[in-house]
XYZ file of C-alpha atoms in Angstrom:
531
model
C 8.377 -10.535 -24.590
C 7.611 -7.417 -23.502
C 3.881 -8.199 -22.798
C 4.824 -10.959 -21.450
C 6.660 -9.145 -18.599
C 4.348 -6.219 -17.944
C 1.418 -8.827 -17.828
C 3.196 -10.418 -15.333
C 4.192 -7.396 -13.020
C 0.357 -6.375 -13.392
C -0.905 -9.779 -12.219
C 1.033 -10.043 -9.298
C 0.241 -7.069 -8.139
C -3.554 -8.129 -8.671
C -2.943 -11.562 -7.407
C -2.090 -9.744 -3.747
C -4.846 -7.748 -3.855
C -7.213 -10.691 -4.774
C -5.696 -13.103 -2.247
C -5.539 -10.399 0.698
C -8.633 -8.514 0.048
C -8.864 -6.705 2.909
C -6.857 -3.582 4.851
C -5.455 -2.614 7.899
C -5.662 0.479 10.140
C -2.716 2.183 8.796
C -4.540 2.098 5.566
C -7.627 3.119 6.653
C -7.625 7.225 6.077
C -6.933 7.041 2.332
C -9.401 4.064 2.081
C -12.215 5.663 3.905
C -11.780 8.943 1.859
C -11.638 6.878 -1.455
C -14.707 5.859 -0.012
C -16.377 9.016 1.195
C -15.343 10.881 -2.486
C -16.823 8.022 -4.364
C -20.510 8.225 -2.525
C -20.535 11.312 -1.582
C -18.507 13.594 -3.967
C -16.697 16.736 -3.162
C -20.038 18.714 -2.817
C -19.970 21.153 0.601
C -23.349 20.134 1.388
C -22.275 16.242 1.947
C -18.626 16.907 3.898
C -19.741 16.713 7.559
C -20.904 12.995 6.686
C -16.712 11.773 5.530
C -15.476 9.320 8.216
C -12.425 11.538 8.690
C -14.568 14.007 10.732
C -15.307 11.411 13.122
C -11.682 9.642 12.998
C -8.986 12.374 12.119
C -6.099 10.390 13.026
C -3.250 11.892 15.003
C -2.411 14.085 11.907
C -4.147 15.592 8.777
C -3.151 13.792 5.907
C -4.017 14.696 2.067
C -7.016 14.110 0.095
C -5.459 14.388 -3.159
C -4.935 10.651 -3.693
C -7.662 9.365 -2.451
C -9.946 11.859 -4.680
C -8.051 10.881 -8.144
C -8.226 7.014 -6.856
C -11.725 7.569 -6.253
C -12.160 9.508 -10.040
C -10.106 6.512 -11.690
C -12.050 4.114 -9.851
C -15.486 5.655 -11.055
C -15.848 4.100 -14.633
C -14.578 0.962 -13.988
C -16.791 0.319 -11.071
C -19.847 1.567 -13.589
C -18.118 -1.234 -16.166
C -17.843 -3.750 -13.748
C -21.200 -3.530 -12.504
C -23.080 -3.385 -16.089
C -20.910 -6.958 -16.590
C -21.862 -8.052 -13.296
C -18.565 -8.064 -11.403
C -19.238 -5.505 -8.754
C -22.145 -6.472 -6.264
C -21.002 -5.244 -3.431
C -19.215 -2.681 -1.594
C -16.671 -4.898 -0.492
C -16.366 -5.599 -4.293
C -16.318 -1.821 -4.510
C -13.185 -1.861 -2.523
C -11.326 -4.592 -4.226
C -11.979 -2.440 -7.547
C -10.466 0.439 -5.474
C -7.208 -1.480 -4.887
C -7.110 -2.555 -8.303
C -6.514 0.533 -9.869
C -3.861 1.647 -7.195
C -2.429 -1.640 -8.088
C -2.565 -0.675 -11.785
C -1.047 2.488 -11.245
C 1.818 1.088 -9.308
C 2.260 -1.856 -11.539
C 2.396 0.922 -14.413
C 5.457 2.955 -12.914
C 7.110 -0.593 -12.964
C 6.600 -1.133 -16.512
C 8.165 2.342 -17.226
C 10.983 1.336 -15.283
C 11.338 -2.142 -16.982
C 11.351 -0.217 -20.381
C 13.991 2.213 -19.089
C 15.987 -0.821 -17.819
C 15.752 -3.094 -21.568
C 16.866 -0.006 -23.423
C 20.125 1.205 -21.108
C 20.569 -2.370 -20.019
C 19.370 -4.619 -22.540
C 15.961 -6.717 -22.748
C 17.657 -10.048 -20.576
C 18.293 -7.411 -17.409
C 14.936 -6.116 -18.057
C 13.558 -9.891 -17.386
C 16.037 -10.298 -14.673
C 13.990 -6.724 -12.711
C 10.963 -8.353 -13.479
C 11.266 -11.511 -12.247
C 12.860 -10.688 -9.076
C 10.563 -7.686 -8.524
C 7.707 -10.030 -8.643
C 9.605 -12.960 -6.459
C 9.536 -10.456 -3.768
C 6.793 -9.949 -0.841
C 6.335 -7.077 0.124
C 6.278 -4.377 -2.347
C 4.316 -6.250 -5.096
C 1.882 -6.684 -1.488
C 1.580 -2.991 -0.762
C 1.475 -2.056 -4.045
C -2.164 -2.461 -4.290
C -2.891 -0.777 -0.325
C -3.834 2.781 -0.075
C -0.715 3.364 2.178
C 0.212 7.321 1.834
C 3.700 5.817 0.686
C 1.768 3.552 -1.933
C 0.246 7.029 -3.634
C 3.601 8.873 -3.579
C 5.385 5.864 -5.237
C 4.128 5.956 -8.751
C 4.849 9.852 -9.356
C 8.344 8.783 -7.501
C 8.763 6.151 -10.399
C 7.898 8.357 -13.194
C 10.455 10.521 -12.053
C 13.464 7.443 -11.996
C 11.695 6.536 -15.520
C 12.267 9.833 -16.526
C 15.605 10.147 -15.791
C 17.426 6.972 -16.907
C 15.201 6.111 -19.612
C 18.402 6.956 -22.404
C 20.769 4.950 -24.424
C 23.014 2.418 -22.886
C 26.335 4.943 -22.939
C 24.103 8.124 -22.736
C 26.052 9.953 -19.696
C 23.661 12.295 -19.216
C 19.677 12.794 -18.845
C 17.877 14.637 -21.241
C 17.183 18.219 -20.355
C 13.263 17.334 -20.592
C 13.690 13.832 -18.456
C 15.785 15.907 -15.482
C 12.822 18.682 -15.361
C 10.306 16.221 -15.210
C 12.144 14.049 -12.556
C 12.694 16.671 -10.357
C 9.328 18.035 -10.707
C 7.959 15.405 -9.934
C 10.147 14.099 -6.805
C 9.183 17.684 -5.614
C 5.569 17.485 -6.078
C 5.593 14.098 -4.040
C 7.513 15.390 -1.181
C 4.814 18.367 -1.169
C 1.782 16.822 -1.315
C 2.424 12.791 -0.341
C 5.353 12.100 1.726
C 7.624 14.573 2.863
C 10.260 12.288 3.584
C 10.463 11.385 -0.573
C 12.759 15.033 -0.390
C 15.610 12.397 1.378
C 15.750 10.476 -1.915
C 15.950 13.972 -3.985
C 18.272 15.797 -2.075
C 21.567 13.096 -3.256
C 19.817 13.048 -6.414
C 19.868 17.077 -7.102
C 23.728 17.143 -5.626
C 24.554 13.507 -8.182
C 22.746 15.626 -10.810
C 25.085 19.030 -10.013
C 28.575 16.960 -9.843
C 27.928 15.016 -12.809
C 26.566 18.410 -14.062
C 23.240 17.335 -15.744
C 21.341 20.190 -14.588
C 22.438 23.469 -13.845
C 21.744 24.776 -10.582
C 19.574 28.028 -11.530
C 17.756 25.719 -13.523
C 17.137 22.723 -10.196
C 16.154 25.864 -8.374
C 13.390 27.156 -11.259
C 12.016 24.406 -11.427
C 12.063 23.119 -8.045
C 10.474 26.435 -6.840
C 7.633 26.375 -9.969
C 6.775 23.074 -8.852
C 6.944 23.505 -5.034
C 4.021 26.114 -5.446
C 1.634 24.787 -7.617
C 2.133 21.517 -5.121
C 1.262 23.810 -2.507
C -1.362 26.413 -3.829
C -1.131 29.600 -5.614
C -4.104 31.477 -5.923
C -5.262 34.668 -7.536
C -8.451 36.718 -6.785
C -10.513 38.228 -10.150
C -12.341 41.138 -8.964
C -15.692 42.078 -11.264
C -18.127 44.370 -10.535
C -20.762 42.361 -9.099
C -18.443 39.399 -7.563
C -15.269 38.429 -6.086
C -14.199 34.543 -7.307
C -10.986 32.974 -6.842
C -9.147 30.989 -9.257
C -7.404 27.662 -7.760
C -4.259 26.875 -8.996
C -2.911 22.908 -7.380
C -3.457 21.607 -4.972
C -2.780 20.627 -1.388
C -3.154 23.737 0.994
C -6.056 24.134 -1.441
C -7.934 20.919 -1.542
C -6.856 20.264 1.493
C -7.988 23.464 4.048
C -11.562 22.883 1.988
C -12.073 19.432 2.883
C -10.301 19.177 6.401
C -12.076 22.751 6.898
C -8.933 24.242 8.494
C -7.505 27.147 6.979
C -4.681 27.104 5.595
C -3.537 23.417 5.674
C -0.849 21.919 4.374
C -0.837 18.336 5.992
C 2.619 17.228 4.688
C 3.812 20.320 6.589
C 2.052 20.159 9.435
C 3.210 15.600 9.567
C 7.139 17.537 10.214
C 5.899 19.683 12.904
C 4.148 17.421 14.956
C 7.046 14.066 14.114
C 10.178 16.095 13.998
C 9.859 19.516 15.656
C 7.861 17.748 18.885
C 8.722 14.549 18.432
C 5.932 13.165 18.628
C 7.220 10.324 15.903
C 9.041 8.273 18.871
C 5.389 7.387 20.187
C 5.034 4.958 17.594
C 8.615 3.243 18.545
C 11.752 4.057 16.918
C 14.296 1.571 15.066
C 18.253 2.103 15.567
C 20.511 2.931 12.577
C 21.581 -0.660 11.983
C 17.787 -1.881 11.438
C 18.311 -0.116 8.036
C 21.203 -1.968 7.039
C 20.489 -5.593 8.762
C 16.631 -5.813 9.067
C 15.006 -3.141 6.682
C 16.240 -3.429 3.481
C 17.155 -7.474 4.131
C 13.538 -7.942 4.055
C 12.385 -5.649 0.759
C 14.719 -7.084 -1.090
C 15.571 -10.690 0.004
C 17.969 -12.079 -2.916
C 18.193 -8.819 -4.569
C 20.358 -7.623 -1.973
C 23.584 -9.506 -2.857
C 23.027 -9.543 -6.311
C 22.595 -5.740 -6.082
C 25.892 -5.849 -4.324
C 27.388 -7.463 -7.390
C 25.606 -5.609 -10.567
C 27.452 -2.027 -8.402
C 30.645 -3.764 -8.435
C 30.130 -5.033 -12.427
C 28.776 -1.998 -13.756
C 29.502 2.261 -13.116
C 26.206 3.078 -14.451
C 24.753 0.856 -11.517
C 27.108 2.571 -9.552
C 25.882 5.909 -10.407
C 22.358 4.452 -9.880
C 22.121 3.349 -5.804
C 25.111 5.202 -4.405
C 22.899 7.982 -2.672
C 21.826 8.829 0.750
C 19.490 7.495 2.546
C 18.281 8.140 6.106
C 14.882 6.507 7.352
C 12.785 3.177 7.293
C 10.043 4.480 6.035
C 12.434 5.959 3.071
C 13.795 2.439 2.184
C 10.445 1.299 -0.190
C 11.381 4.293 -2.389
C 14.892 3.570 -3.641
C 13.645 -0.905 -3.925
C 13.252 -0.348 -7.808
C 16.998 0.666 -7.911
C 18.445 -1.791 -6.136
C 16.188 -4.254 -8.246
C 17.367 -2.637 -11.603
C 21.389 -3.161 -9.709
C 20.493 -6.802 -8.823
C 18.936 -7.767 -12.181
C 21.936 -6.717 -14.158
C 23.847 -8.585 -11.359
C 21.927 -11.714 -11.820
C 22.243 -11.636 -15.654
C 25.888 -11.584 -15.410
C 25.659 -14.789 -13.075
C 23.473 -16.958 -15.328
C 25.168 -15.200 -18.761
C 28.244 -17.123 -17.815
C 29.463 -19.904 -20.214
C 28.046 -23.078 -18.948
C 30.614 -25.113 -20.185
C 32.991 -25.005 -16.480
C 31.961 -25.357 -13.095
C 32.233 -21.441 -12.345
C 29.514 -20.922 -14.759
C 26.723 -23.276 -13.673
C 27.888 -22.586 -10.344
C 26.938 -19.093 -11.180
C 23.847 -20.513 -13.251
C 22.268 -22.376 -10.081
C 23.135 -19.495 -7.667
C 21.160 -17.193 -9.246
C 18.173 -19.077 -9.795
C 18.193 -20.856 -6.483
C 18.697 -16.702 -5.199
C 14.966 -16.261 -7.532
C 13.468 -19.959 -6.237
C 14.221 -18.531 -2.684
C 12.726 -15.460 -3.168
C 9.633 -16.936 -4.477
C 9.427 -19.623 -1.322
C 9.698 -16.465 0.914
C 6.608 -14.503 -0.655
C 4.873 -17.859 -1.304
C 4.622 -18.450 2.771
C 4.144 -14.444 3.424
C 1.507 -14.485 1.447
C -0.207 -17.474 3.192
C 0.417 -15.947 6.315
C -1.470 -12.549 5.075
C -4.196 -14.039 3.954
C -4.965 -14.912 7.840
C -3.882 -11.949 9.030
C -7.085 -10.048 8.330
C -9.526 -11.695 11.024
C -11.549 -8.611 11.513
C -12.298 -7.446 7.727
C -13.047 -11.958 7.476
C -15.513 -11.067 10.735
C -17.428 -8.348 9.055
C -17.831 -10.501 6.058
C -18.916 -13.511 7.748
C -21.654 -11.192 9.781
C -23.142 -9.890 6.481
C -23.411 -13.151 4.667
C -24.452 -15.005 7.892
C -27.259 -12.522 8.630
C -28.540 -11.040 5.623
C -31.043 -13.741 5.006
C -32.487 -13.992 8.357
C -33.022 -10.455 8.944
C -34.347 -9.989 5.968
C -37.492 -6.982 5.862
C -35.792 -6.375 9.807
C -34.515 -2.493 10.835
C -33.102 -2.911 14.358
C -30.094 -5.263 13.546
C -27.302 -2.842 15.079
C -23.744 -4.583 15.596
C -21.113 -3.049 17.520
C -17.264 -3.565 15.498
C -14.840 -3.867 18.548
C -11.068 -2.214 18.133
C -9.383 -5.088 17.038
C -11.849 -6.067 13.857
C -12.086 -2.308 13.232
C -8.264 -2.043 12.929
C -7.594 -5.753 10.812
C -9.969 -5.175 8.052
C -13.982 -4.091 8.996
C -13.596 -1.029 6.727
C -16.330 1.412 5.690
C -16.224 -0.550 2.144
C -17.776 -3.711 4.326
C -20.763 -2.107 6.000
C -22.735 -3.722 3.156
C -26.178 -3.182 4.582
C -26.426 0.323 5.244
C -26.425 3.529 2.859
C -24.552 4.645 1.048
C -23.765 2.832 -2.084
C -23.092 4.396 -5.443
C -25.690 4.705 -8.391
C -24.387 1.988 -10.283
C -24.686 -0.607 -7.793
C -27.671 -2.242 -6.408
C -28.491 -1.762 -2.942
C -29.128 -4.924 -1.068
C -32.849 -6.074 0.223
C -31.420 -4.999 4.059
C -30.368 -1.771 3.621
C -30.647 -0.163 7.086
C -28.061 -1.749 9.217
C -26.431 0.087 12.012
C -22.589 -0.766 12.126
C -21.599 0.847 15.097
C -17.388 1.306 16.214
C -17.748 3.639 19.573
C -14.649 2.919 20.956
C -13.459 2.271 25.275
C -16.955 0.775 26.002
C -16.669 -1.928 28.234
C -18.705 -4.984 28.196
C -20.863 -3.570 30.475
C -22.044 -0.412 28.631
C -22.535 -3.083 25.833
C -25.011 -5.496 27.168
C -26.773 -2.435 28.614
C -27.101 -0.544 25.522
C -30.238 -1.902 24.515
C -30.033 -1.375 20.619
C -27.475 -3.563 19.574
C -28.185 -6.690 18.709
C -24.914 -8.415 17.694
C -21.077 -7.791 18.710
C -17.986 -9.023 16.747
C -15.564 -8.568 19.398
C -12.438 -9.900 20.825
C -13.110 -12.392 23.675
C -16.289 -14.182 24.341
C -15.969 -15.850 27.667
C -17.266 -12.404 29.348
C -20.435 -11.427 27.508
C -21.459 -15.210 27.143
C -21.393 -15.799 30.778
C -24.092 -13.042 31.659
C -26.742 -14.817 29.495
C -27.741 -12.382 27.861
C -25.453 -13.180 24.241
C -24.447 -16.137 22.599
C -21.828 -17.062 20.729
C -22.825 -17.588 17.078
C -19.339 -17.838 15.699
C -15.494 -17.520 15.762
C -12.939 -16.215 13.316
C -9.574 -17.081 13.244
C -6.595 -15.406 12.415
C -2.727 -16.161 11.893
C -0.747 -16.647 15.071
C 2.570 -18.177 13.705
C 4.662 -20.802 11.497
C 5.935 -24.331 13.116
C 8.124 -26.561 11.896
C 7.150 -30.290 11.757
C 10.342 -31.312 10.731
C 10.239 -35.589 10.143
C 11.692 -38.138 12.498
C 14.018 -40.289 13.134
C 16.764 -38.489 12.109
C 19.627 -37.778 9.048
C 19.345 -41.758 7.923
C 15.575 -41.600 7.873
C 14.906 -38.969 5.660
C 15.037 -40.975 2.368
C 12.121 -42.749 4.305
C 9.863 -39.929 4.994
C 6.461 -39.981 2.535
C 6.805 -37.076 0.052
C 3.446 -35.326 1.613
C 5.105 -35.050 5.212
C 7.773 -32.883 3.548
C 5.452 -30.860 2.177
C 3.992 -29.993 5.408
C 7.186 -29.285 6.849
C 6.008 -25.804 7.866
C 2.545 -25.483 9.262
C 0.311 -22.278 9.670
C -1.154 -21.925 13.036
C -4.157 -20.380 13.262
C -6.393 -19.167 16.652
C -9.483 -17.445 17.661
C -8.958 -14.002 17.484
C -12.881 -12.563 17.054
C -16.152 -13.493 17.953
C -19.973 -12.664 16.847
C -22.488 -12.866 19.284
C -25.998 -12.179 19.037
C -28.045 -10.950 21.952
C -30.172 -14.031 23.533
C -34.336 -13.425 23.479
């Protein structure tokens, strides 16, 4: 049984990956570097060529995921390519999310284990199943969000400190160190904002008094600066070297080649102390409460409601602070361990009266909901990626009749750059890793200059195709034609049947099941320049 439910929170997380295969922008730094680390290495003499020189982004952000991604990705893209999996680089990139995907689906078996031994083994299936019935974290598990790299050591650290017997009151000594070290590291070196899920859990951890607080401090402080850096200088005779101890002011000045830089620091000077945050739009407090953690959880919410009120160690469990959206994915695992013991209570209830299979059919209608929900976002997503579906259908459309041909040069407009034309799908130009084969076309310009207008375009004589975002414009002048279209999800309608309440007994069985429609439009074009 246990497997059984770690296979399945492992394939789900795959089966979003496999189904969505492409990324977004706000993905797009961690990707790229993944990327950059895996063909180029860490070498100084190949740094000026990593994307991020070209595209910073408004703020520095660490390398240190993206490099032990890229290290963890290494072997099994040489395995998958001796078996004959891995082709391509937009194979390469699937792999890529596959092992983030691993790693996340990992922390959840960790906390599944922690949950069957303090809870029992039928709770434990209860967080499984309505961790996987849910949308969006089993969907971002497997995206190389920053939030996505800090959530694994952020699990290790819950795993570590409820993982004890079912009337154990306190953590071990170990478990608390670890947890806190941990939650500390991640709020150096991924996401600052992780230190508003372990302030309430130091201060729950001094009341209850589980860890002393000269001890918090220690190792708070020991852990704070190897996150940061530490270094110390051995002087010889003939040479000066410097040993680097951890990590991000020290991986990250070499590779951004700023000195010093410490990009989770510098993300709180430029959101909080200017403000620059509010560019990107703002949500008020009640989001949290009605729109925010509504949509993570779905029918975990009111069962997590319940398993507080049922249980004190639940209670214990999710009554801490919390302050900020992007906070909320964070603390999902606990209110999925409070709703599983919730929702074992419901369908544990003798079936023999009408409370109990009341209680019986509540809960799994609450799970049959929850997997209608992620059933239709995850149709939607699959659509929602009509630039990274553009790239893809340039490559396979052109490869063969360009084939021996050097001047094919296609210009990626904003749009298809942002929904999914990452670095990972320039197939036909360097570089590609050793274990891969390179493709017969191999010298491809992919070219994303962005604010030209469709002017500079037609005059800049070396490109030779355009995926961009309206056609009517370029097609007009003569001088491109359109080769193809790619569409992309524009919204859900209901065709709900006719003829009202006494006619529905008469409606065919396949009309129902088209009750809610996906509607799709043109969203990108490719057009090729006309001889």
């Amino acid at each position: 049984m246990s497997f059984a439910m770690d296979l399945l929170l492992l394939a789900t997380s795959w089966a979003h990956v496999l189904l969505a295969p492409y990324t977004k922008v706000e993905e797009s730094f961690n990707l790229h570097a993944t990327h950059d680390v895996l063909m180029y290495g860490v070498g100084t003499d190949n740094l000026y060529k990593f994307d991020h020189n070209t595209f910073p982004g408004a703020v520095p952000r660490t390398f240190i995921g993206s490099i032990l991604l890229a290290w963890l990705t290494s072997p099994v893209a040489y395995v998958a390519s001796q078996w004959g999996l891995l082709n391509t680089k937009l194979d390469l990139q699937i792999a890529v999310r596959l092992v983030l995907a691993s790693l996340n689906a990992t922390g959840f078996m960790l906390i599944r284990r922690a949950v069957c031994r303090r809870f029992g083994r039928p709770t434990g299936l209860m967080y499984v199943l309505l961790t996987c019935s849910q949308f969006h974290l089993p969907f971002w598990m497997g995206r190389t969000l920053p939030n996505m790299f800090a959530l694994f050591p952020v699990n290790l650290g819950f795993y570590a400190l409820y993982d004890r017997a079912p009337q154990s009151q306190y953590p071990t000594r170990r478990g608390a160190d670890v947890a806190f070290a941990l939650l500390t590291f991640t709020a150096v070196v991924f996401r600052s904002e992780v230190a508003l899920l372990l302030a309430p859990l130091a201060i729950q951890a001094l009341l209850h008094r589980h860890i002393s607080v000269m001890r918090l401090i220690r190792v708070g402080f020991v852990s704070a600066m190897l996150s940061i850096g530490a270094y110390c200088s051995l002087c010889t005779e003939r040479s000066t070297t410097v040993e680097q101890l951890a990590l991000t002011v020290t991986i990250d000045s070499y590779l951004w080649n700023q000195w010093p830089l410490w990009p989770e620091l510098y993300g709180i000077y430029f959101n909080v102390y200017q403000g620059k945050s509010s560019d990107w739009g703002t949500s008020p407090v009640h989001a949290y409460f009605l729109s925010h953690l509504p949509k993570l959880l779905l029918g975990s919410l009111p069962l997590a409601v319940l398993g507080a009120a049922l249980d004190n160690r639940i209670r214990a469990l999710i009554c801490l602070g919390h302050k900020e959206w992007r906070f909320i994915i964070y603390v999902v695992p606990f209110f999925n361990v409070a709703a599983a013991r919730g929702a074992w209570w419901m369908v544990s209830r003798r079936k023999g009266g009408l409370f109990g299979r009341m209680m019986f059919l509540a809960a799994t209608g609450i799970l049959a909901l929850n997997f209608a929900i992620t059933l239709v976002s995850t149709r939607a997503s699959m659509a929602n990626y009509p630039g990274g579906s553009a790239l893809a259908t340039f490559n396979d459309q052109y490869a063969g009749q360009h084939t021996g041909m050097s001047h094919v040069q296609v210009h990626i407009s904003n749009l298809a750059a942002q929904t999914g034309a990452s670095l990972f799908l320039q197939s036909h130009s360097p570089p590609h890793i050793p274990s891969m084969t390179s493709p017969v076309t191999n010298d491809w310009v992919y070219n994303k200059t962005e604010s030209l207008s469709p002017r500079d375009l037609t005059t800049s004589t070396p490109l030779t195709h355009l995926i961009t975002e309206s056609s009517v414009e370029f097609t007009k002048t003569g001088r491109w034609k359109l080769v193809d279209s790619v569409q992309g999800f524009s919204r859900w309608k209901w065709n709900l049947p006719q003829g009202g309440i006494t006619k529905v007994l008469e409606v065919p069985l396949q009309q129902w099941l088209s009750v809610l429609e996906m509607e799709t439009n043109d969203q990108l074009y490719i057009l090729e320049r006309a001889k």
